[in-house]
GROMACS .gro file of C-alpha atoms in nm:
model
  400
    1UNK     CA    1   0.830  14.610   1.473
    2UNK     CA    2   0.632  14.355   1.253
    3UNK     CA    3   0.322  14.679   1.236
    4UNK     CA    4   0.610  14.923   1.133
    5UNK     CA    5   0.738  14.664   0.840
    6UNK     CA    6   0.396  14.590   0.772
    7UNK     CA    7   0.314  14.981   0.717
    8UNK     CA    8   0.624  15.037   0.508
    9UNK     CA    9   0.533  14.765   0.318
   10UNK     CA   10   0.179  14.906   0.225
   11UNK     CA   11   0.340  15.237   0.087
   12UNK     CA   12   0.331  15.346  -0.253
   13UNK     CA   13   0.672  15.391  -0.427
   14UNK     CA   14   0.651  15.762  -0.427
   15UNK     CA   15   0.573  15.727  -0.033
   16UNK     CA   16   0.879  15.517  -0.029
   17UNK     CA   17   1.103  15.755  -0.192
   18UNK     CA   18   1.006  16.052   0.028
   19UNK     CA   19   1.065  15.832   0.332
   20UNK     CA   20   1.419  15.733   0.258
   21UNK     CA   21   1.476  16.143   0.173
   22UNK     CA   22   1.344  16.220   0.519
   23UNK     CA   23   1.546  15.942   0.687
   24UNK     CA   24   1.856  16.021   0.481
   25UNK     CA   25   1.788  16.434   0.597
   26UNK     CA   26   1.760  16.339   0.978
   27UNK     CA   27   2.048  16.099   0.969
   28UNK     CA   28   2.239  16.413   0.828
   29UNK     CA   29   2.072  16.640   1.044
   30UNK     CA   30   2.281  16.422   1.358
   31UNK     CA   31   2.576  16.450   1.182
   32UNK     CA   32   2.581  16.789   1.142
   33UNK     CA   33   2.417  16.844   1.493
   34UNK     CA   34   2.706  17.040   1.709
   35UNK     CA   35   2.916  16.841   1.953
   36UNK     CA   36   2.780  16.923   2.307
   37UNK     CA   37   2.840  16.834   2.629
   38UNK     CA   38   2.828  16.451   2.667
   39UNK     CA   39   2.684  16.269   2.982
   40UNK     CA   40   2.984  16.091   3.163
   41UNK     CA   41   2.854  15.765   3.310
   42UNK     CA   42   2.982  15.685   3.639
   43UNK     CA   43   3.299  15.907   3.572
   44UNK     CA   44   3.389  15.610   3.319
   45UNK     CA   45   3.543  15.857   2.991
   46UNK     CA   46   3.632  15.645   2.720
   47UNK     CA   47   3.918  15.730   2.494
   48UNK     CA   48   3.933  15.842   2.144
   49UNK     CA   49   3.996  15.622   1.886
   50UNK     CA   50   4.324  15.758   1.773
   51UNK     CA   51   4.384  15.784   2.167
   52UNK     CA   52   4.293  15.382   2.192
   53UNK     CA   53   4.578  15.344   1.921
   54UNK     CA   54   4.853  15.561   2.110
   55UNK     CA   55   4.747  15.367   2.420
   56UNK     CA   56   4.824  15.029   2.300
   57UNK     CA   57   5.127  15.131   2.141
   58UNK     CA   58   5.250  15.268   2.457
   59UNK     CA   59   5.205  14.872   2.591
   60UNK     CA   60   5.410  14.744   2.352
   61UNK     CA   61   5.695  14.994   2.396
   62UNK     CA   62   5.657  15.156   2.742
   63UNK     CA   63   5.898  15.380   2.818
   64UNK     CA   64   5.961  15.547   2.494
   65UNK     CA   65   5.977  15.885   2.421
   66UNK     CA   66   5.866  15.849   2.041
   67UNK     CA   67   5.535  15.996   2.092
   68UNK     CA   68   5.696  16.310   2.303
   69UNK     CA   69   5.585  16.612   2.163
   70UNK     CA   70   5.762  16.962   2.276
   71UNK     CA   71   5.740  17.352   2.158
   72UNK     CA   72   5.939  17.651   2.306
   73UNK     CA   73   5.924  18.019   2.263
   74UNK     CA   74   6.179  18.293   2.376
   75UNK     CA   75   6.034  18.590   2.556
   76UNK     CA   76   6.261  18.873   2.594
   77UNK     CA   77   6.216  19.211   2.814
   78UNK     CA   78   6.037  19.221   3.117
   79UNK     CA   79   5.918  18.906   3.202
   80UNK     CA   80   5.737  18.827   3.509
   81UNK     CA   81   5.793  18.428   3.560
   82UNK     CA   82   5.562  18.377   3.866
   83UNK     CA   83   5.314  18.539   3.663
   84UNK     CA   84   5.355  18.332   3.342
   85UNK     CA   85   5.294  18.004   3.561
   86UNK     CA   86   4.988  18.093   3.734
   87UNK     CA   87   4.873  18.166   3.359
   88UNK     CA   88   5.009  17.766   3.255
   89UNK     CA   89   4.833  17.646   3.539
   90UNK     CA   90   4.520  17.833   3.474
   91UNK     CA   91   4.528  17.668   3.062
   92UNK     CA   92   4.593  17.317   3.239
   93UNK     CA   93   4.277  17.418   3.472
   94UNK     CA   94   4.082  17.498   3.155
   95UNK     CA   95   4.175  17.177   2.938
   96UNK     CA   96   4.069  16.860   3.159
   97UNK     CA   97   4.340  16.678   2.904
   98UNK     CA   98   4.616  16.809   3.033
   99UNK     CA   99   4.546  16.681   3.355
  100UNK     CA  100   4.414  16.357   3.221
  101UNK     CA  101   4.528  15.996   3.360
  102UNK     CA  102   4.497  15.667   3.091
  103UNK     CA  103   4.396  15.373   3.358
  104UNK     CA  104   4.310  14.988   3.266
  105UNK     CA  105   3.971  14.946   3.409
  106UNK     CA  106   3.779  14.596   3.340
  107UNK     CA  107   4.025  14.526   3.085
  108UNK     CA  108   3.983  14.845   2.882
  109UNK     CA  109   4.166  15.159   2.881
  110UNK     CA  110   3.972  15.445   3.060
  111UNK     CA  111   4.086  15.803   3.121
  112UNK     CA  112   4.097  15.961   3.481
  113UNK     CA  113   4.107  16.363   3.534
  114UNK     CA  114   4.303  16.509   3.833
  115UNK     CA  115   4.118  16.763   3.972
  116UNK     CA  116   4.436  16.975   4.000
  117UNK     CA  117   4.721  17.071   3.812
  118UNK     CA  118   5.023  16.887   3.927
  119UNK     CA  119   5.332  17.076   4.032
  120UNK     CA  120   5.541  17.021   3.662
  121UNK     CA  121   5.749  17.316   3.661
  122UNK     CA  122   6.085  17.320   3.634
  123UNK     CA  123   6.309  17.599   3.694
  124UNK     CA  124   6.673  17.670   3.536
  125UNK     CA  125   6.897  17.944   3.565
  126UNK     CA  126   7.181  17.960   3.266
  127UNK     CA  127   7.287  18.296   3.366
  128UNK     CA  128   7.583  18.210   3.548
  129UNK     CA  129   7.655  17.920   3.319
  130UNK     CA  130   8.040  17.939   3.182
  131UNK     CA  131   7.915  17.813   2.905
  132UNK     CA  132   7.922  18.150   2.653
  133UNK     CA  133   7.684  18.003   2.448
  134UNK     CA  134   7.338  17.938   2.632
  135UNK     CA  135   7.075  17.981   2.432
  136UNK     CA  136   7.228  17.653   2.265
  137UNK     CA  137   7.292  17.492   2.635
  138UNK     CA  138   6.936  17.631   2.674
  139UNK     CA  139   6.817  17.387   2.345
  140UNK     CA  140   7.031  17.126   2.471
  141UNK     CA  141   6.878  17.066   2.801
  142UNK     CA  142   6.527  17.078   2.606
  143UNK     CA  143   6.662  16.811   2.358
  144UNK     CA  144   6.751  16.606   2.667
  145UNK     CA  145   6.423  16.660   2.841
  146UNK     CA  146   6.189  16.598   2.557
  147UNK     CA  147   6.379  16.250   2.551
  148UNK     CA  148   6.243  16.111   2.891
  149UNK     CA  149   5.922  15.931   2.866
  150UNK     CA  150   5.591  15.964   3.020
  151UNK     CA  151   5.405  15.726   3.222
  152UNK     CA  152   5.032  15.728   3.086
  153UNK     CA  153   4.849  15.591   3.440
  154UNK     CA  154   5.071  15.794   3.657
  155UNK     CA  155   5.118  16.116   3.481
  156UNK     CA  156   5.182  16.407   3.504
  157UNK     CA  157   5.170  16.430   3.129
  158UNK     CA  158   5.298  16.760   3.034
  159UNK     CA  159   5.566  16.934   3.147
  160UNK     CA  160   5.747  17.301   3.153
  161UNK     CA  161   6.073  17.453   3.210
  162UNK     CA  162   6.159  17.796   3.224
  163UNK     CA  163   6.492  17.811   3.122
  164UNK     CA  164   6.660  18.202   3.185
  165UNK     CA  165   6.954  18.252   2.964
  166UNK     CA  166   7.009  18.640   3.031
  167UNK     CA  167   6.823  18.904   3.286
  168UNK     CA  168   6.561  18.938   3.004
  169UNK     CA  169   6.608  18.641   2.834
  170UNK     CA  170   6.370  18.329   2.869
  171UNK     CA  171   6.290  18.019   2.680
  172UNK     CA  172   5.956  17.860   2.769
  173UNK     CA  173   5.912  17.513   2.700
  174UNK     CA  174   5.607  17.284   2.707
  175UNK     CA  175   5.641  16.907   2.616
  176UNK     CA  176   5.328  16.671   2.657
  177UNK     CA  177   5.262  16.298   2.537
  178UNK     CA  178   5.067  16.274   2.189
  179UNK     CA  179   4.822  16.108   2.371
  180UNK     CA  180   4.705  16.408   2.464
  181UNK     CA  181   4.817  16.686   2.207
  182UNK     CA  182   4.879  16.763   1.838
  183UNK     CA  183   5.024  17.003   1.616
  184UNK     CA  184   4.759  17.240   1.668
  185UNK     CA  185   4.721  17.168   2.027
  186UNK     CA  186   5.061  17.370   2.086
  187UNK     CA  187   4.969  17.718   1.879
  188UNK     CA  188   4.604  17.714   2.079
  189UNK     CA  189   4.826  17.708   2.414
  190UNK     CA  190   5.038  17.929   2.317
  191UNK     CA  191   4.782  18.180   2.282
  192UNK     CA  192   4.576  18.062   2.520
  193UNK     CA  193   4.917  18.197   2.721
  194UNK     CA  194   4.998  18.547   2.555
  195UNK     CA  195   4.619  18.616   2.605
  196UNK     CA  196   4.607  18.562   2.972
  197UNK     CA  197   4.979  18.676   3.029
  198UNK     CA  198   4.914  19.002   2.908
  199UNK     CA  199   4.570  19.027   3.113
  200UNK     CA  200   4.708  18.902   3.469
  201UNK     CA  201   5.040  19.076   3.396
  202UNK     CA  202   4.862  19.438   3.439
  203UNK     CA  203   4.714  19.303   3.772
  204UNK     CA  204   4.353  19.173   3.608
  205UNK     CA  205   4.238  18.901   3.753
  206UNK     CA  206   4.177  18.586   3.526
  207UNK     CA  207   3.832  18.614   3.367
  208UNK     CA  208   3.880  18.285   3.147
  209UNK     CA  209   3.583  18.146   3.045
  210UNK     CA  210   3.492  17.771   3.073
  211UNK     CA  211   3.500  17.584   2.745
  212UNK     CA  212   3.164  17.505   2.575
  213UNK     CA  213   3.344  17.116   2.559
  214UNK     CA  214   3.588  16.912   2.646
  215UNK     CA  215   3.808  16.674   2.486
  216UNK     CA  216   3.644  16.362   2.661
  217UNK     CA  217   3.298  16.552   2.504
  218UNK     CA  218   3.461  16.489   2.155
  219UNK     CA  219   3.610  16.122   2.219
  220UNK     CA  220   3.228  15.995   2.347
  221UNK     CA  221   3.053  16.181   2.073
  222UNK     CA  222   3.321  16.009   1.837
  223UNK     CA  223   3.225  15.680   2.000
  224UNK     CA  224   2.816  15.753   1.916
  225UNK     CA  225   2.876  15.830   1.549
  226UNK     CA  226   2.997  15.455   1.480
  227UNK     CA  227   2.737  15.338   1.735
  228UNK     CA  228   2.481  15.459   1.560
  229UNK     CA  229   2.555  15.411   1.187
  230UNK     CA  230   2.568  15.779   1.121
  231UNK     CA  231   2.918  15.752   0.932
  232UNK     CA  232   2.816  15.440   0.754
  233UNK     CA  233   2.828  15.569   0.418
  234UNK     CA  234   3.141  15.744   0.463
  235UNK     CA  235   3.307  15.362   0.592
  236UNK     CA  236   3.138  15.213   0.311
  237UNK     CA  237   3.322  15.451   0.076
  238UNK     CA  238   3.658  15.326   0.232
  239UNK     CA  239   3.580  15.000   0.179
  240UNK     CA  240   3.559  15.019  -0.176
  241UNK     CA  241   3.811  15.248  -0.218
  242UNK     CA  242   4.066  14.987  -0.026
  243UNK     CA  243   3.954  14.651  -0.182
  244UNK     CA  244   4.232  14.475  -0.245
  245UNK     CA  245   4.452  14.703  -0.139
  246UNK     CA  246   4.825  14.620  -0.139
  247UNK     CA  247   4.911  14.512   0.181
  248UNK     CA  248   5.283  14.670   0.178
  249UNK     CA  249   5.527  14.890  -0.074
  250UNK     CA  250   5.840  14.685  -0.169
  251UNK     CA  251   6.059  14.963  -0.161
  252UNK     CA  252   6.404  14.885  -0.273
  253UNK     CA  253   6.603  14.852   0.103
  254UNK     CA  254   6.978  14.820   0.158
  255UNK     CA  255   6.883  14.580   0.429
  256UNK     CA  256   6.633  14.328   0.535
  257UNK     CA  257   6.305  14.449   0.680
  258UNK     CA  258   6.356  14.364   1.046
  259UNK     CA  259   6.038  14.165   1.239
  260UNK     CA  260   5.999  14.449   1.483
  261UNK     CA  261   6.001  14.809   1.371
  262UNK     CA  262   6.185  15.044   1.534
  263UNK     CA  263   6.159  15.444   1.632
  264UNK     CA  264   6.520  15.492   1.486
  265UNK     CA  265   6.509  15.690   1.190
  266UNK     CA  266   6.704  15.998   0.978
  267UNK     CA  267   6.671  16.286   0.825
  268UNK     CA  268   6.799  16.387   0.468
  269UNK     CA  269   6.662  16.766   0.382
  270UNK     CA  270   6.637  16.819   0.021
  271UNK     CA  271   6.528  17.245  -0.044
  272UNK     CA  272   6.307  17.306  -0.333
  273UNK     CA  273   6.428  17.620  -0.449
  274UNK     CA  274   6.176  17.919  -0.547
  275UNK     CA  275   6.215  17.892  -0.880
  276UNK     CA  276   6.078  17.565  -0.912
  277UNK     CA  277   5.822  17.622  -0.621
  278UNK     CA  278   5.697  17.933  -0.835
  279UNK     CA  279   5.663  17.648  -1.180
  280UNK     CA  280   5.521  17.420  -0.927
  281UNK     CA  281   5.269  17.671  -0.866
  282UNK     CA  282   5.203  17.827  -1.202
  283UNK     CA  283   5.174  17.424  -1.280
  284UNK     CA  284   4.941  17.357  -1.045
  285UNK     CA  285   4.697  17.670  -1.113
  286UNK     CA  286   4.712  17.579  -1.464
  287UNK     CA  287   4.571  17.231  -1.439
  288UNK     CA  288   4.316  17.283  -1.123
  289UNK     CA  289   4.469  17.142  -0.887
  290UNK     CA  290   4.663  17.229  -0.532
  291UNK     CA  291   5.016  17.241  -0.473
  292UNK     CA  292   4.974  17.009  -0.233
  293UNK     CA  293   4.829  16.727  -0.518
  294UNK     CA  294   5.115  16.844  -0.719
  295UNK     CA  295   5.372  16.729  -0.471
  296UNK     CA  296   5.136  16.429  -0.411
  297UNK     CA  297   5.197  16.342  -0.749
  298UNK     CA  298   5.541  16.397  -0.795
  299UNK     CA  299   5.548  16.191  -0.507
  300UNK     CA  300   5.371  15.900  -0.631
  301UNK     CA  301   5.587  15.947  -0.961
  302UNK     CA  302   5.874  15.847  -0.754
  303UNK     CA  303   5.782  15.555  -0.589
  304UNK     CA  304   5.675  15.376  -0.939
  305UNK     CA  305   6.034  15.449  -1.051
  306UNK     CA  306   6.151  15.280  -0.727
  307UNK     CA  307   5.936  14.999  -0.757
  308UNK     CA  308   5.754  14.959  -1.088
  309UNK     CA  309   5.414  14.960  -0.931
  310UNK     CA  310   5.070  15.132  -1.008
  311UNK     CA  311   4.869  15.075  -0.758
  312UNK     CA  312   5.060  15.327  -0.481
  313UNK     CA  313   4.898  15.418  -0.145
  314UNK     CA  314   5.021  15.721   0.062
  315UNK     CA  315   4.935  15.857   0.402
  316UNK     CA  316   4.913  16.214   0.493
  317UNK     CA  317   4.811  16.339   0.864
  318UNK     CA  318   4.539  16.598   0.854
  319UNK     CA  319   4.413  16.816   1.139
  320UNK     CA  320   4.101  16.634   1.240
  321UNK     CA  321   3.954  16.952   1.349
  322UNK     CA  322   3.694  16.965   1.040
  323UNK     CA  323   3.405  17.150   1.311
  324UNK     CA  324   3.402  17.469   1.464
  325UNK     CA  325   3.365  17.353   1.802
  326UNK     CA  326   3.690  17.148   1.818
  327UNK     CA  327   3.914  17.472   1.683
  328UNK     CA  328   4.031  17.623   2.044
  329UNK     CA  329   4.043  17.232   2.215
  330UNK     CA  330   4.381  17.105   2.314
  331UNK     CA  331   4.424  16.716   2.208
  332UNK     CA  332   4.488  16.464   2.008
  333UNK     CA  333   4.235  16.520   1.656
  334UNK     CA  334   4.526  16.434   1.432
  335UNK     CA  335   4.406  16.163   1.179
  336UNK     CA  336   4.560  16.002   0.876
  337UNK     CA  337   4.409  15.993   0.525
  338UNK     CA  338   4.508  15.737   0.298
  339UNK     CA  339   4.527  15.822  -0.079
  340UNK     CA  340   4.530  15.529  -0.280
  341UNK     CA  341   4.591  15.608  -0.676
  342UNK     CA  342   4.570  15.347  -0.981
  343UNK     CA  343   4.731  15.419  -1.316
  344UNK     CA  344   4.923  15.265  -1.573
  345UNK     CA  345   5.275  15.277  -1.728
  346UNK     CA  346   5.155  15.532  -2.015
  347UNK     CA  347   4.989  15.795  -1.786
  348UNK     CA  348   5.084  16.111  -1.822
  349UNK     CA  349   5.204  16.342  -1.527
  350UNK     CA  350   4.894  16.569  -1.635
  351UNK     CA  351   4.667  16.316  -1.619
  352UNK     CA  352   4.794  16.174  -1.311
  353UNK     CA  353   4.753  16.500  -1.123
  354UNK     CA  354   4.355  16.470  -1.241
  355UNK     CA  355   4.370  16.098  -1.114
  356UNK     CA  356   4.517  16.236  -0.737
  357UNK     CA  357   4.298  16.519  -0.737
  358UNK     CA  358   3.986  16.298  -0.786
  359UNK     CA  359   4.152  16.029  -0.446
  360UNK     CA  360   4.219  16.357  -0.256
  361UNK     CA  361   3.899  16.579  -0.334
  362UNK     CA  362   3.717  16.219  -0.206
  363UNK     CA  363   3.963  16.141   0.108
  364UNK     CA  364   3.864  16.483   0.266
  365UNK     CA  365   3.511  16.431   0.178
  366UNK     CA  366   3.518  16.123   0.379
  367UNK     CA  367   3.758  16.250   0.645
  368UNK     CA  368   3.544  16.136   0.931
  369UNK     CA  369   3.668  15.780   0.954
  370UNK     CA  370   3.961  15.726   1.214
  371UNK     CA  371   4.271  15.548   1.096
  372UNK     CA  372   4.278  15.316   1.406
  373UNK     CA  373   3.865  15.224   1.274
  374UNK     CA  374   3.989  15.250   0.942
  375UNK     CA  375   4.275  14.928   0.971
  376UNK     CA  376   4.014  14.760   1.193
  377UNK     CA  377   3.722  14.751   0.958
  378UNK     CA  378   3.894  14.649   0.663
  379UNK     CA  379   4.014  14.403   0.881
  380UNK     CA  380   4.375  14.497   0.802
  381UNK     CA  381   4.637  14.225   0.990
  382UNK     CA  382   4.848  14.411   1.162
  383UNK     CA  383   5.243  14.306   1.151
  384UNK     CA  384   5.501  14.475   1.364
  385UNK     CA  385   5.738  14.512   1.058
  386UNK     CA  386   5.534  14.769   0.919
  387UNK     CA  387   5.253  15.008   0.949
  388UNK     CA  388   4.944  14.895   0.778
  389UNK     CA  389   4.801  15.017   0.470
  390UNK     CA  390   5.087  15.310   0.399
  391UNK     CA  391   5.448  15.288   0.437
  392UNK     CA  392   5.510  15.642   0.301
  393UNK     CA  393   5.373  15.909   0.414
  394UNK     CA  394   5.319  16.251   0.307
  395UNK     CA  395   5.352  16.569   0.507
  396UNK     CA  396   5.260  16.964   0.369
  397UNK     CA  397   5.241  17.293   0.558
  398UNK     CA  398   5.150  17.611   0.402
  399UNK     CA  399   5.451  17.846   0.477
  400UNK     CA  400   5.322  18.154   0.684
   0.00000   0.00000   0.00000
């Protein structure tokens, strides 16, 4: 080592400069490199780090159903149900996650794959229900069901019901544990499904392919990126970005913050109409910027009329799947960015929209960074009265 510093230290400047270039083109040459196929040590799979954080929550609140996660459809016509669950067990077959285990091993969560699919279907008939309403007994029992927990080292962790509400009427319904799903997870099922539905239901015999990765694939390549410094300058960012960042938003309350959060919440729906969605727009193309840091804005406007503050940090989940490899997985990528924007009393809302363009344009750029690594390198102390660094967040979906 003392040769190597000893050689570097005998280099011209110029040699210097095209040394760090080289470095700096390898290092990005690994973080580019494609996620493959990741050797599994002793069958030991370590979890993700936004997998870590849903783990330990689970501890603290076992038996909850907050992190529950369910999706239906309603197939009508000829439907042919002993077909459509050799199809779900053939996905569940093809995605080791869904027939993944979370088990404490030497003091550290580890994940466990069943080499089968478990026996998680459940069968109701609503036909001869006196109810004359059943599609709505139909959402009902799916409201009810989506409501009982999951046990993480036990599993299974996904379940369906095929619920039959008329001789060609059925509702199929998936719900799974976040632990080991997103958003995204439940449209790449669902046509995983219609895909091999409408193969096996003309008699073809299932030619699905083996994935290229697996989930696990992603969660130990994760694991090597912090291992080996290749995200450092994208945690190094954050940590400017968040110095001295306020620790919580004193939103006006009705009541006192209680010491232990809760999963209770409500829901008050406030509709845009398209008139202003179509200024919103013509606003937004005007001044460069998305309608999504439009409504970011806006946003922020409102909480410095609530609290009088400048210095406003807001979370927003993104997908997480920001490589080409990850697009047809099934499990949990969903990470949250956190857009922290200074101003002052006497900034315009055009100039404030340049100010949140400039946070968001950088937050994606430096996307990379896991929430759960995020808190822990900024060395964030956690309280259970409220979730560190954002207690607003910020959701947007493009309408389709």
């Amino acid at each position: 080592m003392s040769d190597l510093k000893n050689r570097i230290a005998g280099l011209s400047e110029e040699q210097k400069k095209k040394l760090t270039l080289l470095l700096a083109k390898e290092k990005q040459k690994k973080v580019n490199a494609e996620i493959v196929p990741q050797p599994k040590t002793d069958g030991i799979i370590p979890l993700s780090f936004a997998q870590e954080r849903l783990w330990y929550l689970d501890q603290l609140t076992p038996d909850n159903s907050i992190n529950n996660m369910a999706g239906y459809a309603i197939v009508r016509g000829d439907f042919k149900i002993d077909t459509a669950k050799k199809c779900f067990d053939e996905i569940v077959k093809r995605h080791e996650t869904l027939r993944s285990t979370f088990v404490l091993t030497d003091g550290k969560p580890q994940i466990k794959f069943n080499p089968d699919a478990w026996d998680n279907h459940i069968d109701i008939n609503l036909r001869n229900s006196l109810n004359p309403d059943k599609a709505s007994e139909a959402v009902q029992l799916m409201v009810k069901d989506a409501q009982v927990p999951f046990n993480l080292e036990n599993g299974p962790l996904v379940r369906f019901m095929w619920l039959q509400t008329a001789d060609n009427e059925w509702f199929v319904y998936i719900v799974w544990h976040h632990i080991i799903s997103d958003g995204i997870s439940t449209n790449v099922f669902f046509q995983d499904f219609i895909a091999l539905y409408e193969s096996m239901a003309q008699g073809n015999t299932s030619n699905y392919s083996p994935l290229a990765i697996q989930y696990s694939d992603f969660a130990i390549w994760q694991k090597n990126q912090f291992e080996h410094n290749l995200v450092k300058d994208q945690l190094n960012y954050w940590k400017e970005k968040l110095r001295d960042v306020p620790q919580l938003l004193e939103l006006p309350l009705d009541f006192p913050r209680p010491k232990i959060q809760s999963s209770e919440g409500n829901r008050v729906q406030l509709k845009i109409d398209s008139t202003l969605t179509e200024k919103l727009k013509q606003l937004s193309q005007k001044e460069g910027v998305t309608l999504f840091v439009a409504l970011l804005s806006a946003l922020k406007v409102l909480l410095y009329r609530y609290t009088g503050k400048t210095d406003l940090v807001v979370g927003a989940p993104i997908a997480g799947r920001n490589r080409k490899e990850l697009t047809n997985l099934i499990g949990c990528f969903l990470n949250m960015l956190v857009f922290r924007s200074t101003f002052n009393r006497e900034t315009s809302y055009k100039n404030l929209l340049q100010i949140v363009k400039k946070t968001t344009l950088e937050a994606f750029q430096n996307q990379d960074i896991p929430f759960e690594k995020l808190v822990d390198e900024l060395q964030i102390e956690r309280n259970m009265s409220s979730n560190p660094l954002y207690q607003v967040g910020f959701s947007y979906e493009e309408s389709r």
